[in-house]
Short mmCIF file of C-alpha atoms in Angstrom, two decimals:
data_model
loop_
_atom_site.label_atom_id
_atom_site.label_comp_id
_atom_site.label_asym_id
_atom_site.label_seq_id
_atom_site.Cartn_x
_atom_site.Cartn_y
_atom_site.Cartn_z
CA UNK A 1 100.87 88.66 96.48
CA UNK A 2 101.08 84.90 96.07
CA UNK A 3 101.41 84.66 92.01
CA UNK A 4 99.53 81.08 92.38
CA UNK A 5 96.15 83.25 92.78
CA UNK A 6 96.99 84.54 89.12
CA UNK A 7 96.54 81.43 87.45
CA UNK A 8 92.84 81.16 88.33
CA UNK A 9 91.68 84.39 87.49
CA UNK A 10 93.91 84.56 83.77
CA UNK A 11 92.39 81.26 82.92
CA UNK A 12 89.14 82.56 84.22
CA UNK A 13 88.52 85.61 82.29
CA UNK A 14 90.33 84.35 79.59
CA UNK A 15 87.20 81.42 78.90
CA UNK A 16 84.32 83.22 79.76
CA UNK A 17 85.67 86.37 77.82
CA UNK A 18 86.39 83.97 74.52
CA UNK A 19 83.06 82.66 75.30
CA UNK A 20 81.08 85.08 75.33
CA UNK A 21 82.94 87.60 72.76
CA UNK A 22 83.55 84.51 70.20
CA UNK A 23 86.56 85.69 69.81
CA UNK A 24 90.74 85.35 70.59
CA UNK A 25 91.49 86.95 74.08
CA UNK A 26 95.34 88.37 74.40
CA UNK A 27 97.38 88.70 77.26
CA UNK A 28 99.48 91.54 77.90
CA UNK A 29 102.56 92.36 80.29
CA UNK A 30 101.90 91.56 83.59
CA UNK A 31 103.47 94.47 86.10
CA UNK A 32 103.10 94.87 90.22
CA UNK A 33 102.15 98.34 91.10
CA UNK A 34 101.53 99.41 94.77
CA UNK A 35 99.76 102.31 96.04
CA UNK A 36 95.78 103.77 95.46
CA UNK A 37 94.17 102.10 92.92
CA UNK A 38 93.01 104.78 90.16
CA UNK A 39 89.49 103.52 88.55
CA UNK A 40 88.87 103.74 84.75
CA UNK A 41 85.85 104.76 83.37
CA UNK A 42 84.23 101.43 84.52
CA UNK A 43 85.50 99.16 87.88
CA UNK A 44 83.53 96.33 88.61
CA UNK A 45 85.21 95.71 92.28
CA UNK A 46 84.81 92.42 94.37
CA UNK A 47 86.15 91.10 97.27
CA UNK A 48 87.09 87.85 98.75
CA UNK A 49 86.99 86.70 102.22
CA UNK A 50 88.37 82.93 103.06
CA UNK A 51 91.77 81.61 102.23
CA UNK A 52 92.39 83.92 100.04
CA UNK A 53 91.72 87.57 101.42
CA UNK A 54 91.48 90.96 99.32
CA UNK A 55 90.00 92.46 96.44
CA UNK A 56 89.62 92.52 92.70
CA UNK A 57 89.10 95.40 90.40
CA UNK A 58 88.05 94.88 86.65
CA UNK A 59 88.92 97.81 85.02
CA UNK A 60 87.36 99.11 81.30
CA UNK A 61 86.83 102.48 79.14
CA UNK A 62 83.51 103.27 78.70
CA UNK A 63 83.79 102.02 75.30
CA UNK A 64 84.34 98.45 76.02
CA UNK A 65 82.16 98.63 78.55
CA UNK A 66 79.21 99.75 76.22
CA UNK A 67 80.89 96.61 73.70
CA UNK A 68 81.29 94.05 76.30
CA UNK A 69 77.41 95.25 78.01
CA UNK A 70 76.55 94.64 74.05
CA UNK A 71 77.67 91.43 73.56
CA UNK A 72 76.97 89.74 76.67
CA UNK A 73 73.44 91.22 76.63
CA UNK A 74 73.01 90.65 72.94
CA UNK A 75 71.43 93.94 72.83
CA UNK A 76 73.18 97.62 71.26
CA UNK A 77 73.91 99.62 74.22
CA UNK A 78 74.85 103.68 73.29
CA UNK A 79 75.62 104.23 77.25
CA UNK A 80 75.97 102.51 80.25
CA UNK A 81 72.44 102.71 81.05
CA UNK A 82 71.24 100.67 84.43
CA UNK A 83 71.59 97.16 82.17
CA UNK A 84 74.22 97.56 80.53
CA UNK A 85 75.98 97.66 84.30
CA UNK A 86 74.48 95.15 85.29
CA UNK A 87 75.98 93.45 82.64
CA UNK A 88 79.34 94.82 83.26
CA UNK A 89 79.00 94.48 87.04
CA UNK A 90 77.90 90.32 86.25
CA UNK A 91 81.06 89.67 83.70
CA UNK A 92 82.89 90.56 87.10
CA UNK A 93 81.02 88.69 89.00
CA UNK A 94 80.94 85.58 86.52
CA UNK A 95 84.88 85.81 86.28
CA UNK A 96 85.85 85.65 90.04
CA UNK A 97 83.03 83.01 90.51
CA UNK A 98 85.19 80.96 88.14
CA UNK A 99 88.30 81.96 89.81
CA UNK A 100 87.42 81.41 93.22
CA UNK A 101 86.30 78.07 91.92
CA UNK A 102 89.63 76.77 90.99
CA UNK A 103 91.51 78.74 93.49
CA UNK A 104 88.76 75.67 96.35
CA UNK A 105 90.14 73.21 94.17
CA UNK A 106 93.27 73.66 94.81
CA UNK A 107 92.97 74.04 98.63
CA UNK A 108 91.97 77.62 98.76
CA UNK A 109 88.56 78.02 100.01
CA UNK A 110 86.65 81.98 99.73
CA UNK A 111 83.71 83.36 99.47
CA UNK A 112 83.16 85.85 96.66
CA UNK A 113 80.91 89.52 97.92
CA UNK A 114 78.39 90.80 95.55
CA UNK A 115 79.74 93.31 92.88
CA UNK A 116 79.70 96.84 92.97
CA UNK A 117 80.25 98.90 90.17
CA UNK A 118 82.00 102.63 90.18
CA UNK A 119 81.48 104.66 87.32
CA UNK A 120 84.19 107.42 86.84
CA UNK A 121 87.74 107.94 85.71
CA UNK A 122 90.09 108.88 88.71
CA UNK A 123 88.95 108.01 91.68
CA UNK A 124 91.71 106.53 94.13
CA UNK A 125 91.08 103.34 95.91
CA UNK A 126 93.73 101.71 99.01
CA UNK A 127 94.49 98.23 99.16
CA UNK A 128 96.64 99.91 102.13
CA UNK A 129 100.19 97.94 102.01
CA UNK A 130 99.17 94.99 99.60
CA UNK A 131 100.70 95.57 96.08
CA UNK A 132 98.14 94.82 92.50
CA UNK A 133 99.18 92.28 90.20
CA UNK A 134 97.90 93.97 87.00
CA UNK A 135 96.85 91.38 83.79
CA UNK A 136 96.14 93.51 80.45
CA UNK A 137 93.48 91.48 78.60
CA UNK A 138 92.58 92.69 74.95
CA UNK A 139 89.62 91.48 72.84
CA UNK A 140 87.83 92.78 69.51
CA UNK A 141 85.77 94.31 71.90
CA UNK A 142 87.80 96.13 73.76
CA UNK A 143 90.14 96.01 76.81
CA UNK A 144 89.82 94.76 80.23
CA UNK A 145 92.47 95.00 83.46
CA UNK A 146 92.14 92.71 86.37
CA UNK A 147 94.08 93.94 89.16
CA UNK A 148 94.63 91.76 91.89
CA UNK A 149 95.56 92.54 95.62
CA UNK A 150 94.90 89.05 97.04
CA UNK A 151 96.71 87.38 100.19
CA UNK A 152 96.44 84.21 101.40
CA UNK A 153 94.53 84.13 104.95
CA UNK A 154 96.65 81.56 107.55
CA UNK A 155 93.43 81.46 109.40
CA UNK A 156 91.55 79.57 107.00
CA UNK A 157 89.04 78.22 109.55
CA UNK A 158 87.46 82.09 109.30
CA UNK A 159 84.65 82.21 106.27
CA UNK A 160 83.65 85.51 107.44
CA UNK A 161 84.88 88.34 109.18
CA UNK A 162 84.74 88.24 112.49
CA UNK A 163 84.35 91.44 114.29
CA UNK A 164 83.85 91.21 117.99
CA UNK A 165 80.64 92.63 119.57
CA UNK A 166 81.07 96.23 121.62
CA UNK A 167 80.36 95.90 125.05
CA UNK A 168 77.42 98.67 125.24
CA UNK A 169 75.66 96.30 123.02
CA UNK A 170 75.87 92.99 124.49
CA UNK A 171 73.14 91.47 126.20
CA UNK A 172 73.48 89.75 129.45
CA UNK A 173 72.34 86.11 127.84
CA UNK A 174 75.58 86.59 125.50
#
């Protein structure tokens, strides 16, 4: 992974976190790991599609998630009821919006998919051969880890996939 894709996201999470927590943000030891992806209790995973191809995973116990749900909501969460992830699912969303803002200004165009959110400690997920850059990020509220597996895409004229249509479904206008 291209380490200039880093930059964005740090810088990122690291304001809207400090924003919204009113409160310092720390950075911890960055490391590369390859292989599945194991989720924490909370992933908030979205992708990117543009210059910059691949996914991100925001990764959180269930108690930060219930703390960061609280204080971005303003509202005491004892779970991770339906709003709370939405909250949790939008602090994603919020943070790689930002990224993928500043990754266009400096010449790297992508479109950003909607978030989903997987609740559940364990579960493997493949980024297939493209290693994680993983960025420990500690608050009074709790913990969060991005893990990046982003490439850059030498096609940039693509916005979208583009997946061809199967034969037994073409029309004969097409």
């Amino acid at each position: 992974m291209n380490v200039k894709f880093l930059n964005p996201f740090v810088t990122a999470a690291h304001d809207i976190l400090h924003m919204e927590l009113h409160g310092p943000v720390e950075r911890g030891e960055l490391k590369l790991e390859s292989g599945p992806y194991r989720t924490d209790d909370a992933t908030v995973i979205i992708s990117l599609v543009g210059a910059v191809d691949g996914t991100v995973f925001y990764s959180m116990s269930k108690e930060s998630a219930i703390q960061f749900a609280s204080a971005l909501m303003g509202e005491k969460f004892d779970g991770l009821n339906s709003l709370a992830q939405s909250g949790i699912a939008e602090l994603g969303n919020v943070i790689t919006g930002q990224a993928s803002m500043r990754l266009a200004e400096a010449g790297f165009e992508s479109n950003i998919s909607t978030p989903s959110l997987l609740i559940g400690k364990g579960a493997s997920i493949s980024t297939l051969e493209y290693p994680r850059l993983v960025v420990p990020l500690t608050t009074e509220a709790g913990s969060l880890t991005i893990h990046l597996s982003l490439r850059e895409n030498l096609q940039t004229n693509l916005k979208t996939p583009q997946i061809a249509i199967p034969a037994a479904f073409e029309t004969p206008n097409s």
